[in-house]
Amino acid sequence: MQPTFSPEEINRINALKAYHILDSLPDSDYDAITDLASQICQTPISLISLIDDKRQWFKSNHGLDVRETPRELAFCTHALQNPLETFIVTDSRKDDRFAGNPLVTGEPHVIFYAGVPLVESNGFALGSLCVIDHEPKVLDEHQLSALKILAKQVVNLLELRKANHELRRNEERFQLMVSKLEEQVYERTRELEEVNKELAASNKELLKSNERLLQSNNSLQEFAYVASHDLKEPLRKIQSFSSMLSDQYGSVLEPSGLDILNRMKMAGERMSTLITDLLNLSRLSTQREVDIPVSLTALVNLVVTDLDGVISELGAQIELDPLPVVLGDSRQLRQLFQNLLSNALKFHKPSASPQIQIKAHWIAGENLPDGVQTRGKAIAYHCIDVIDNGIGFDVQYAERIFQVFQRLHGRKEYAGTGIGLAICDKVIKNHGGAIVATSQVGQGATFSVFLPV
């Protein structure tokens, strides 16, 4: 039948098990202590006895062949009842607690017993260091003192063993963690290598695609440039011959013939304008000057001078605020503002003179308005607004108007090729900026140009 233990005794047994010493192999350090205790106390037997729930087990058993005895027979269990005192039995035959004990009446004939409790750091008595004789005996003060010192050494060995055991467990846990970490690192590295291979292959294919696209774009731009250039020569002849025909034979032609001739001349002029705009658009990619500081104030004044005739004819008022100096291609930037001002003059209200404002302010890159997308990301941008009081347009077309050949009005109402704003968009993109338009029908329009500072 399993004995019932108090909570305190259960805690003591658990404390003993935490040392992982029960049933361990013999150890010379412990054997040296029992040998020395036997010599000092002049006894044939000396034991390091540890008490668990069923037995007393001997870590060292000097002068005794057995390694354990039943717990209920152990003198040591009595020694544990007062951990602070040495438990001494001078003659067990005269002690009612032990007189009938088989260890007294038979081997090993325990007549004298002196045991010092082995008290660990938490106050639990794990067992005892004891000396035994086959006859009555009394230890002097020096022997008892030495026995207590040796008991402390046993406790020190036990604590050292426990610490070493914990250290080994921590090392094992650490090695296990290292092993798992190495495995994870290896697996992750392998995965990354696979991903890198795939990325390298994708990048290689992307580079090839970009090269093919660049070659295609270059070829297309060169074709547009050459084709437009080559178209000008026969067009000049058509225009020249139509002028000659009008000058030399206009007087003999009927009105219907003159009308056809005039239509031919007007179509030739539209074709010439279209070819010129196509050449300008293709040159934006095939020709690029080195960036230089460009005064936008001076540049816009030159554009105003170029448009002086139209400005005077329409009675237009142009208000120009000081504009910044930017790095860029002066020819392309001049073309940009030439187109923007030409449009502001062209799309005026018939009932009102054009009023055009050109303003500039600075804006942080992180505060760019929604919808403004630039190729790069500058710390800040110059924002130049070209504001007119013209006919305006429906805001739903704000992005469409920057596409090639996109027109919102018929040719009879407003002349043009539908390329001007596409040129503006290309110029701005070449300079790492953006252009957006805001408007309402009948309320004028604002074109905002963003150029990196």
GROMACS .gro file of C-alpha atoms in nm:
model
  453
    1MET     CA    1   0.000   0.000   0.000
    2GLN     CA    2   0.137   0.339  -0.101
    3PRO     CA    3   0.206   0.554   0.208
    4THR     CA    4   0.039   0.893   0.236
    5PHE     CA    5   0.277   1.188   0.268
    6SER     CA    6   0.220   1.539   0.391
    7PRO     CA    7   0.249   1.829   0.141
    8GLU     CA    8   0.579   1.926   0.301
    9GLU     CA    9   0.718   1.575   0.254
   10ILE     CA   10   0.601   1.569  -0.107
   11ASN     CA   11   0.785   1.898  -0.165
   12ARG     CA   12   1.099   1.752  -0.004
   13ILE     CA   13   1.088   1.443  -0.228
   14ASN     CA   14   1.040   1.663  -0.537
   15ALA     CA   15   1.337   1.875  -0.427
   16LEU     CA   16   1.548   1.557  -0.403
   17LYS     CA   17   1.445   1.443  -0.751
   18ALA     CA   18   1.546   1.781  -0.892
   19TYR     CA   19   1.912   1.688  -0.824
   20HIS     CA   20   1.889   1.387  -1.058
   21ILE     CA   21   2.118   1.188  -0.831
   22LEU     CA   22   1.907   0.884  -0.744
   23ASP     CA   23   2.040   0.563  -0.904
   24SER     CA   24   2.342   0.744  -1.044
   25LEU     CA   25   2.676   0.565  -1.078
   26PRO     CA   26   2.933   0.563  -0.794
   27ASP     CA   27   3.137   0.880  -0.769
   28SER     CA   28   3.484   0.902  -0.620
   29ASP     CA   29   3.419   1.250  -0.474
   30TYR     CA   30   3.136   1.116  -0.259
   31ASP     CA   31   3.328   0.798  -0.176
   32ALA     CA   32   3.619   1.008  -0.050
   33ILE     CA   33   3.388   1.184   0.196
   34THR     CA   34   3.244   0.860   0.343
   35ASP     CA   35   3.594   0.713   0.367
   36LEU     CA   36   3.715   1.021   0.554
   37ALA     CA   37   3.408   1.023   0.783
   38SER     CA   38   3.469   0.659   0.873
   39GLN     CA   39   3.833   0.729   0.958
   40ILE     CA   40   3.756   1.038   1.168
   41CYS     CA   41   3.473   0.876   1.362
   42GLN     CA   42   3.647   0.535   1.387
   43THR     CA   43   3.346   0.345   1.253
   44PRO     CA   44   3.338   0.053   1.008
   45ILE     CA   45   3.047   0.199   0.809
   46SER     CA   46   2.980   0.545   0.666
   47LEU     CA   47   2.693   0.626   0.428
   48ILE     CA   48   2.552   0.911   0.220
   49SER     CA   49   2.184   0.823   0.246
   50LEU     CA   50   1.904   0.984   0.040
   51ILE     CA   51   1.537   0.922   0.122
   52ASP     CA   52   1.272   0.914  -0.150
   53ASP     CA   53   0.911   0.790  -0.128
   54LYS     CA   54   0.998   0.417  -0.104
   55ARG     CA   55   1.359   0.368   0.011
   56GLN     CA   56   1.678   0.504   0.143
   57TRP     CA   57   1.934   0.496  -0.137
   58PHE     CA   58   2.308   0.523  -0.077
   59LYS     CA   59   2.507   0.750  -0.304
   60SER     CA   60   2.816   0.624  -0.124
   61ASN     CA   61   2.830   0.314   0.098
   62HIS     CA   62   3.165   0.274   0.270
   63GLY     CA   63   3.179  -0.062   0.459
   64LEU     CA   64   2.837  -0.179   0.335
   65ASP     CA   65   2.762  -0.395   0.031
   66VAL     CA   66   2.397  -0.297  -0.028
   67ARG     CA   67   2.291   0.015  -0.220
   68GLU     CA   68   1.948   0.069  -0.064
   69THR     CA   69   1.709  -0.041   0.213
   70PRO     CA   70   1.333   0.010   0.264
   71ARG     CA   71   1.235   0.360   0.376
   72GLU     CA   72   1.044   0.231   0.681
   73LEU     CA   73   1.361   0.067   0.822
   74ALA     CA   74   1.587   0.367   0.771
   75PHE     CA   75   1.742   0.546   1.071
   76CYS     CA   76   1.784   0.839   0.831
   77THR     CA   77   1.408   0.909   0.820
   78HIS     CA   78   1.429   0.992   1.191
   79ALA     CA   79   1.727   1.222   1.131
   80LEU     CA   80   1.522   1.422   0.877
   81GLN     CA   81   1.261   1.515   1.137
   82ASN     CA   82   1.497   1.775   1.285
   83PRO     CA   83   1.715   1.903   0.997
   84LEU     CA   84   1.915   2.136   1.219
   85GLU     CA   85   2.037   1.869   1.465
   86THR     CA   86   2.267   1.567   1.441
   87PHE     CA   87   2.064   1.253   1.507
   88ILE     CA   88   2.252   1.013   1.742
   89VAL     CA   89   2.158   0.666   1.867
   90THR     CA   90   2.420   0.539   2.112
   91ASP     CA   91   2.276   0.184   2.153
   92SER     CA   92   1.983   0.095   1.928
   93ARG     CA   93   1.912  -0.220   2.132
   94LYS     CA   94   1.805  -0.003   2.423
   95ASP     CA   95   1.590   0.230   2.205
   96ASP     CA   96   1.228   0.120   2.167
   97ARG     CA   97   1.217   0.279   1.816
   98PHE     CA   98   1.488   0.052   1.681
   99ALA     CA   99   1.522  -0.253   1.911
  100GLY     CA  100   1.319  -0.475   1.677
  101ASN     CA  101   1.450  -0.324   1.351
  102PRO     CA  102   1.585  -0.596   1.116
  103LEU     CA  103   1.886  -0.375   1.048
  104VAL     CA  104   1.963  -0.397   1.421
  105THR     CA  105   1.882  -0.761   1.489
  106GLY     CA  106   2.045  -0.876   1.165
  107GLU     CA  107   2.299  -0.748   0.912
  108PRO     CA  108   2.450  -0.497   0.923
  109HIS     CA  109   2.383  -0.487   1.302
  110VAL     CA  110   2.334  -0.113   1.341
  111ILE     CA  111   2.402  -0.054   1.711
  112PHE     CA  112   2.551   0.297   1.698
  113TYR     CA  113   2.423   0.560   1.455
  114ALA     CA  114   2.511   0.928   1.408
  115GLY     CA  115   2.361   1.116   1.110
  116VAL     CA  116   2.394   1.481   1.002
  117PRO     CA  117   2.101   1.593   0.779
  118LEU     CA  118   2.192   1.707   0.424
  119VAL     CA  119   2.000   2.039   0.404
  120GLU     CA  120   1.987   2.205   0.062
  121SER     CA  121   1.953   2.578  -0.017
  122ASN     CA  122   1.572   2.580   0.017
  123GLY     CA  123   1.580   2.417   0.359
  124PHE     CA  124   1.480   2.065   0.255
  125ALA     CA  125   1.667   1.773   0.421
  126LEU     CA  126   1.746   1.537   0.134
  127GLY     CA  127   1.906   1.266   0.346
  128SER     CA  128   2.204   1.235   0.580
  129LEU     CA  129   2.574   1.169   0.609
  130CYS     CA  130   2.589   0.899   0.875
  131VAL     CA  131   2.841   0.675   1.050
  132ILE     CA  132   2.750   0.330   1.193
  133ASP     CA  133   2.916   0.091   1.436
  134HIS     CA  134   2.835  -0.264   1.550
  135GLU     CA  135   2.873  -0.167   1.915
  136PRO     CA  136   2.775   0.124   2.140
  137LYS     CA  137   2.980   0.439   2.081
  138VAL     CA  138   3.011   0.808   2.173
  139LEU     CA  139   3.164   1.070   1.940
  140ASP     CA  140   3.362   1.357   2.084
  141GLU     CA  141   3.310   1.723   1.984
  142HIS     CA  142   3.587   1.719   1.723
  143GLN     CA  143   3.439   1.414   1.551
  144LEU     CA  144   3.088   1.563   1.550
  145SER     CA  145   3.222   1.893   1.415
  146ALA     CA  146   3.413   1.717   1.139
  147LEU     CA  147   3.104   1.511   1.049
  148LYS     CA  148   2.902   1.833   1.008
  149ILE     CA  149   3.174   1.987   0.786
  150LEU     CA  150   3.179   1.678   0.568
  151ALA     CA  151   2.797   1.689   0.543
  152LYS     CA  152   2.823   2.045   0.410
  153GLN     CA  153   3.069   1.924   0.147
  154VAL     CA  154   2.819   1.659   0.040
  155VAL     CA  155   2.557   1.933   0.000
  156ASN     CA  156   2.807   2.141  -0.203
  157LEU     CA  157   2.865   1.843  -0.434
  158LEU     CA  158   2.492   1.799  -0.474
  159GLU     CA  159   2.443   2.167  -0.558
  160LEU     CA  160   2.731   2.154  -0.806
  161ARG     CA  161   2.579   1.846  -0.968
  162LYS     CA  162   2.243   2.021  -0.996
  163ALA     CA  163   2.401   2.330  -1.147
  164ASN     CA  164   2.596   2.118  -1.397
  165HIS     CA  165   2.281   1.930  -1.487
  166GLU     CA  166   2.095   2.256  -1.549
  167LEU     CA  167   2.390   2.382  -1.750
  168ARG     CA  168   2.387   2.069  -1.966
  169ARG     CA  169   2.012   2.101  -2.014
  170ASN     CA  170   2.053   2.464  -2.115
  171GLU     CA  171   2.334   2.367  -2.351
  172GLU     CA  172   2.116   2.096  -2.501
  173ARG     CA  173   1.828   2.341  -2.540
  174PHE     CA  174   2.065   2.595  -2.688
  175GLN     CA  175   2.212   2.339  -2.927
  176LEU     CA  176   1.860   2.233  -3.024
  177MET     CA  177   1.766   2.597  -3.085
  178VAL     CA  178   2.087   2.652  -3.283
  179SER     CA  179   2.017   2.338  -3.483
  180LYS     CA  180   1.662   2.447  -3.557
  181LEU     CA  181   1.780   2.798  -3.637
  182GLU     CA  182   2.049   2.664  -3.870
  183GLU     CA  183   1.787   2.446  -4.035
  184GLN     CA  184   1.554   2.743  -4.074
  185VAL     CA  185   1.838   2.960  -4.205
  186TYR     CA  186   1.939   2.689  -4.448
  187GLU     CA  187   1.580   2.643  -4.565
  188ARG     CA  188   1.526   3.017  -4.590
  189THR     CA  189   1.856   3.061  -4.773
  190ARG     CA  190   1.757   2.787  -5.015
  191GLU     CA  191   1.422   2.953  -5.072
  192LEU     CA  192   1.589   3.290  -5.123
  193GLU     CA  193   1.835   3.136  -5.368
  194GLU     CA  194   1.543   2.994  -5.565
  195VAL     CA  195   1.365   3.329  -5.555
  196ASN     CA  196   1.685   3.507  -5.659
  197LYS     CA  197   1.726   3.267  -5.951
  198GLU     CA  198   1.371   3.335  -6.058
  199LEU     CA  199   1.421   3.710  -6.015
  200ALA     CA  200   1.747   3.696  -6.210
  201ALA     CA  201   1.573   3.511  -6.490
  202SER     CA  202   1.282   3.757  -6.481
  203ASN     CA  203   1.520   4.054  -6.476
  204LYS     CA  204   1.713   3.910  -6.769
  205GLU     CA  205   1.394   3.865  -6.965
  206LEU     CA  206   1.276   4.211  -6.859
  207LEU     CA  207   1.603   4.366  -6.977
  208LYS     CA  208   1.563   4.191  -7.311
  209SER     CA  209   1.204   4.314  -7.335
  210ASN     CA  210   1.313   4.667  -7.246
  211GLU     CA  211   1.587   4.654  -7.508
  212ARG     CA  212   1.338   4.532  -7.768
  213LEU     CA  213   1.090   4.801  -7.663
  214LEU     CA  214   1.359   5.070  -7.672
  215GLN     CA  215   1.468   4.958  -8.017
  216SER     CA  216   1.104   4.954  -8.130
  217ASN     CA  217   1.044   5.303  -7.987
  218ASN     CA  218   1.362   5.436  -8.145
  219SER     CA  219   1.268   5.281  -8.476
  220LEU     CA  220   0.917   5.423  -8.453
  221GLN     CA  221   1.044   5.769  -8.360
  222GLU     CA  222   1.299   5.764  -8.639
  223PHE     CA  223   1.032   5.646  -8.880
  224ALA     CA  224   0.794   5.924  -8.772
  225TYR     CA  225   1.071   6.181  -8.805
  226VAL     CA  226   1.189   6.061  -9.145
  227ALA     CA  227   0.837   6.004  -9.276
  228SER     CA  228   0.722   6.348  -9.164
  229HIS     CA  229   1.035   6.507  -9.309
  230ASP     CA  230   0.993   6.326  -9.641
  231LEU     CA  231   0.625   6.423  -9.659
  232LYS     CA  232   0.712   6.791  -9.647
  233GLU     CA  233   0.882   6.796  -9.986
  234PRO     CA  234   0.584   6.677 -10.196
  235LEU     CA  235   0.356   6.889  -9.978
  236ARG     CA  236   0.560   7.202 -10.058
  237LYS     CA  237   0.523   7.123 -10.428
  238ILE     CA  238   0.147   7.081 -10.391
  239GLN     CA  239   0.124   7.412 -10.206
  240SER     CA  240   0.352   7.582 -10.460
  241PHE     CA  241   0.162   7.450 -10.762
  242SER     CA  242  -0.173   7.541 -10.608
  243SER     CA  243  -0.048   7.896 -10.548
  244MET     CA  244   0.082   7.918 -10.907
  245LEU     CA  245  -0.248   7.785 -11.040
  246SER     CA  246  -0.441   8.041 -10.835
  247ASP     CA  247  -0.217   8.330 -10.942
  248GLN     CA  248  -0.200   8.244 -11.316
  249TYR     CA  249  -0.540   8.095 -11.384
  250GLY     CA  250  -0.760   8.222 -11.105
  251SER     CA  251  -0.920   8.482 -11.333
  252VAL     CA  252  -1.044   8.224 -11.580
  253LEU     CA  253  -1.171   7.970 -11.327
  254GLU     CA  254  -1.534   7.948 -11.235
  255PRO     CA  255  -1.632   8.013 -10.870
  256SER     CA  256  -1.666   7.639 -10.806
  257GLY     CA  257  -1.313   7.583 -10.935
  258LEU     CA  258  -1.174   7.860 -10.715
  259ASP     CA  259  -1.352   7.705 -10.415
  260ILE     CA  260  -1.186   7.371 -10.486
  261LEU     CA  261  -0.850   7.542 -10.522
  262ASN     CA  262  -0.893   7.725 -10.189
  263ARG     CA  263  -0.992   7.404 -10.016
  264MET     CA  264  -0.678   7.242 -10.158
  265LYS     CA  265  -0.462   7.525 -10.020
  266MET     CA  266  -0.628   7.507  -9.676
  267ALA     CA  267  -0.587   7.128  -9.663
  268GLY     CA  268  -0.223   7.171  -9.754
  269GLU     CA  269  -0.175   7.423  -9.473
  270ARG     CA  270  -0.342   7.186  -9.220
  271MET     CA  271  -0.122   6.902  -9.348
  272SER     CA  272   0.189   7.119  -9.311
  273THR     CA  273   0.091   7.211  -8.954
  274LEU     CA  274   0.023   6.846  -8.871
  275ILE     CA  275   0.360   6.735  -9.010
  276THR     CA  276   0.537   7.013  -8.817
  277ASP     CA  277   0.369   6.903  -8.493
  278LEU     CA  278   0.459   6.538  -8.559
  279LEU     CA  279   0.821   6.639  -8.618
  280ASN     CA  280   0.821   6.836  -8.294
  281LEU     CA  281   0.677   6.539  -8.106
  282SER     CA  282   0.934   6.296  -8.249
  283ARG     CA  283   1.223   6.537  -8.181
  284LEU     CA  284   1.137   6.532  -7.808
  285SER     CA  285   1.279   6.178  -7.796
  286THR     CA  286   1.538   6.186  -8.074
  287GLN     CA  287   1.694   6.518  -7.969
  288ARG     CA  288   1.779   6.611  -7.609
  289GLU     CA  289   2.018   6.887  -7.505
  290VAL     CA  290   2.223   6.888  -7.187
  291ASP     CA  291   2.026   7.036  -6.897
  292ILE     CA  292   2.116   7.399  -6.827
  293PRO     CA  293   1.973   7.662  -6.591
  294VAL     CA  294   1.671   7.817  -6.763
  295SER     CA  295   1.501   8.136  -6.644
  296LEU     CA  296   1.133   8.068  -6.698
  297THR     CA  297   1.053   8.439  -6.661
  298ALA     CA  298   1.280   8.525  -6.953
  299LEU     CA  299   1.161   8.226  -7.154
  300VAL     CA  300   0.789   8.308  -7.113
  301ASN     CA  301   0.859   8.671  -7.210
  302LEU     CA  302   1.008   8.544  -7.538
  303VAL     CA  303   0.695   8.335  -7.596
  304VAL     CA  304   0.476   8.641  -7.529
  305THR     CA  305   0.682   8.835  -7.782
  306ASP     CA  306   0.632   8.557  -8.039
  307LEU     CA  307   0.255   8.573  -7.981
  308ASP     CA  308   0.238   8.952  -7.976
  309GLY     CA  309   0.034   8.971  -8.296
  310VAL     CA  310  -0.241   8.740  -8.170
  311ILE     CA  311  -0.235   8.906  -7.827
  312SER     CA  312  -0.288   9.250  -7.982
  313GLU     CA  313  -0.556   9.122  -8.220
  314LEU     CA  314  -0.757   8.968  -7.935
  315GLY     CA  315  -0.689   9.245  -7.684
  316ALA     CA  316  -0.554   8.983  -7.443
  317GLN     CA  317  -0.411   9.071  -7.101
  318ILE     CA  318  -0.125   8.856  -6.969
  319GLU     CA  319  -0.019   8.881  -6.604
  320LEU     CA  320   0.323   8.725  -6.545
  321ASP     CA  321   0.451   8.674  -6.189
  322PRO     CA  322   0.824   8.609  -6.124
  323LEU     CA  323   0.902   8.252  -6.225
  324PRO     CA  324   1.187   8.028  -6.099
  325VAL     CA  325   1.507   7.918  -6.269
  326VAL     CA  326   1.502   7.545  -6.346
  327LEU     CA  327   1.739   7.291  -6.496
  328GLY     CA  328   1.617   7.177  -6.833
  329ASP     CA  329   1.614   7.191  -7.211
  330SER     CA  330   1.533   7.551  -7.300
  331ARG     CA  331   1.403   7.461  -7.648
  332GLN     CA  332   1.160   7.203  -7.512
  333LEU     CA  333   1.047   7.428  -7.224
  334ARG     CA  334   0.985   7.713  -7.470
  335GLN     CA  335   0.774   7.478  -7.680
  336LEU     CA  336   0.580   7.381  -7.365
  337PHE     CA  337   0.481   7.738  -7.275
  338GLN     CA  338   0.429   7.829  -7.642
  339ASN     CA  339   0.162   7.560  -7.666
  340LEU     CA  340   0.000   7.643  -7.330
  341LEU     CA  341  -0.027   8.016  -7.407
  342SER     CA  342  -0.142   7.950  -7.764
  343ASN     CA  343  -0.422   7.729  -7.631
  344ALA     CA  344  -0.520   7.989  -7.369
  345LEU     CA  345  -0.551   8.248  -7.647
  346LYS     CA  346  -0.719   8.013  -7.895
  347PHE     CA  347  -0.992   7.882  -7.663
  348HIS     CA  348  -1.116   8.225  -7.549
  349LYS     CA  349  -1.478   8.327  -7.509
  350PRO     CA  350  -1.608   8.517  -7.810
  351SER     CA  351  -1.769   8.771  -7.580
  352ALA     CA  352  -1.462   8.847  -7.364
  353SER     CA  353  -1.096   8.936  -7.411
  354PRO     CA  354  -0.854   8.663  -7.294
  355GLN     CA  355  -0.721   8.715  -6.939
  356ILE     CA  356  -0.418   8.493  -6.870
  357GLN     CA  357  -0.226   8.462  -6.541
  358ILE     CA  358   0.104   8.279  -6.500
  359LYS     CA  359   0.197   8.214  -6.135
  360ALA     CA  360   0.450   7.998  -5.952
  361HIS     CA  361   0.487   7.854  -5.606
  362TRP     CA  362   0.696   7.589  -5.428
  363ILE     CA  363   0.551   7.258  -5.303
  364ALA     CA  364   0.708   6.971  -5.104
  365GLY     CA  365   0.730   6.638  -5.284
  366GLU     CA  366   0.528   6.465  -5.013
  367ASN     CA  367   0.246   6.719  -5.056
  368LEU     CA  368   0.185   6.675  -5.429
  369PRO     CA  369  -0.189   6.676  -5.505
  370ASP     CA  370  -0.369   6.349  -5.566
  371GLY     CA  371  -0.342   6.241  -5.928
  372VAL     CA  372  -0.003   6.408  -5.984
  373GLN     CA  373   0.237   6.131  -6.080
  374THR     CA  374   0.602   6.200  -6.158
  375ARG     CA  375   0.865   5.958  -6.288
  376GLY     CA  376   1.102   6.023  -5.999
  377LYS     CA  377   1.048   6.154  -5.649
  378ALA     CA  378   1.206   6.493  -5.580
  379ILE     CA  379   1.221   6.660  -5.240
  380ALA     CA  380   1.027   6.956  -5.378
  381TYR     CA  381   0.873   7.091  -5.698
  382HIS     CA  382   0.808   7.426  -5.867
  383CYS     CA  383   0.440   7.452  -5.957
  384ILE     CA  384   0.370   7.691  -6.247
  385ASP     CA  385   0.000   7.762  -6.307
  386VAL     CA  386  -0.126   7.893  -6.643
  387ILE     CA  387  -0.478   8.026  -6.572
  388ASP     CA  388  -0.720   8.153  -6.837
  389ASN     CA  389  -1.080   8.277  -6.851
  390GLY     CA  390  -1.168   8.085  -7.167
  391ILE     CA  391  -1.440   7.840  -7.259
  392GLY     CA  392  -1.304   7.566  -7.034
  393PHE     CA  393  -1.391   7.197  -7.071
  394ASP     CA  394  -1.561   6.912  -6.889
  395VAL     CA  395  -1.329   6.781  -6.616
  396GLN     CA  396  -1.393   6.421  -6.727
  397TYR     CA  397  -1.163   6.492  -7.023
  398ALA     CA  398  -0.877   6.623  -6.803
  399GLU     CA  399  -0.650   6.325  -6.881
  400ARG     CA  400  -0.769   6.253  -7.235
  401ILE     CA  401  -0.663   6.595  -7.367
  402PHE     CA  402  -0.294   6.505  -7.321
  403GLN     CA  403  -0.321   6.214  -7.565
  404VAL     CA  404  -0.211   6.246  -7.929
  405PHE     CA  405  -0.481   6.359  -8.176
  406GLN     CA  406  -0.740   6.413  -7.899
  407ARG     CA  407  -0.967   6.709  -7.969
  408LEU     CA  408  -1.269   6.834  -7.776
  409HIS     CA  409  -1.386   7.073  -8.049
  410GLY     CA  410  -1.430   7.055  -8.427
  411ARG     CA  411  -1.179   7.206  -8.671
  412LYS     CA  412  -1.433   7.458  -8.796
  413GLU     CA  413  -1.466   7.600  -8.443
  414TYR     CA  414  -1.100   7.590  -8.337
  415ALA     CA  415  -0.806   7.507  -8.563
  416GLY     CA  416  -0.540   7.262  -8.448
  417THR     CA  417  -0.400   6.913  -8.485
  418GLY     CA  418  -0.465   6.767  -8.137
  419ILE     CA  419  -0.091   6.722  -8.077
  420GLY     CA  420  -0.001   7.037  -7.882
  421LEU     CA  421  -0.090   6.913  -7.534
  422ALA     CA  422   0.066   6.571  -7.606
  423ILE     CA  423   0.389   6.763  -7.675
  424CYS     CA  424   0.347   6.946  -7.341
  425ASP     CA  425   0.302   6.615  -7.158
  426LYS     CA  426   0.613   6.467  -7.326
  427VAL     CA  427   0.826   6.774  -7.241
  428ILE     CA  428   0.724   6.759  -6.875
  429LYS     CA  429   0.790   6.385  -6.850
  430ASN     CA  430   1.133   6.439  -7.008
  431HIS     CA  431   1.204   6.679  -6.720
  432GLY     CA  432   1.086   6.441  -6.444
  433GLY     CA  433   0.772   6.638  -6.374
  434ALA     CA  434   0.399   6.626  -6.437
  435ILE     CA  435   0.122   6.836  -6.588
  436VAL     CA  436  -0.246   6.834  -6.489
  437ALA     CA  437  -0.548   7.036  -6.593
  438THR     CA  438  -0.854   7.150  -6.400
  439SER     CA  439  -1.155   7.321  -6.552
  440GLN     CA  440  -1.530   7.371  -6.575
  441VAL     CA  441  -1.725   7.440  -6.889
  442GLY     CA  442  -1.748   7.818  -6.935
  443GLN     CA  443  -1.527   7.886  -6.632
  444GLY     CA  444  -1.180   7.887  -6.786
  445ALA     CA  445  -0.900   7.635  -6.730
  446THR     CA  446  -0.585   7.599  -6.520
  447PHE     CA  447  -0.286   7.401  -6.642
  448SER     CA  448  -0.045   7.319  -6.355
  449VAL     CA  449   0.312   7.229  -6.444
  450PHE     CA  450   0.527   7.055  -6.178
  451LEU     CA  451   0.906   7.067  -6.229
  452PRO     CA  452   1.164   6.926  -5.983
  453VAL     CA  453   1.349   7.186  -5.776
   0.00000   0.00000   0.00000
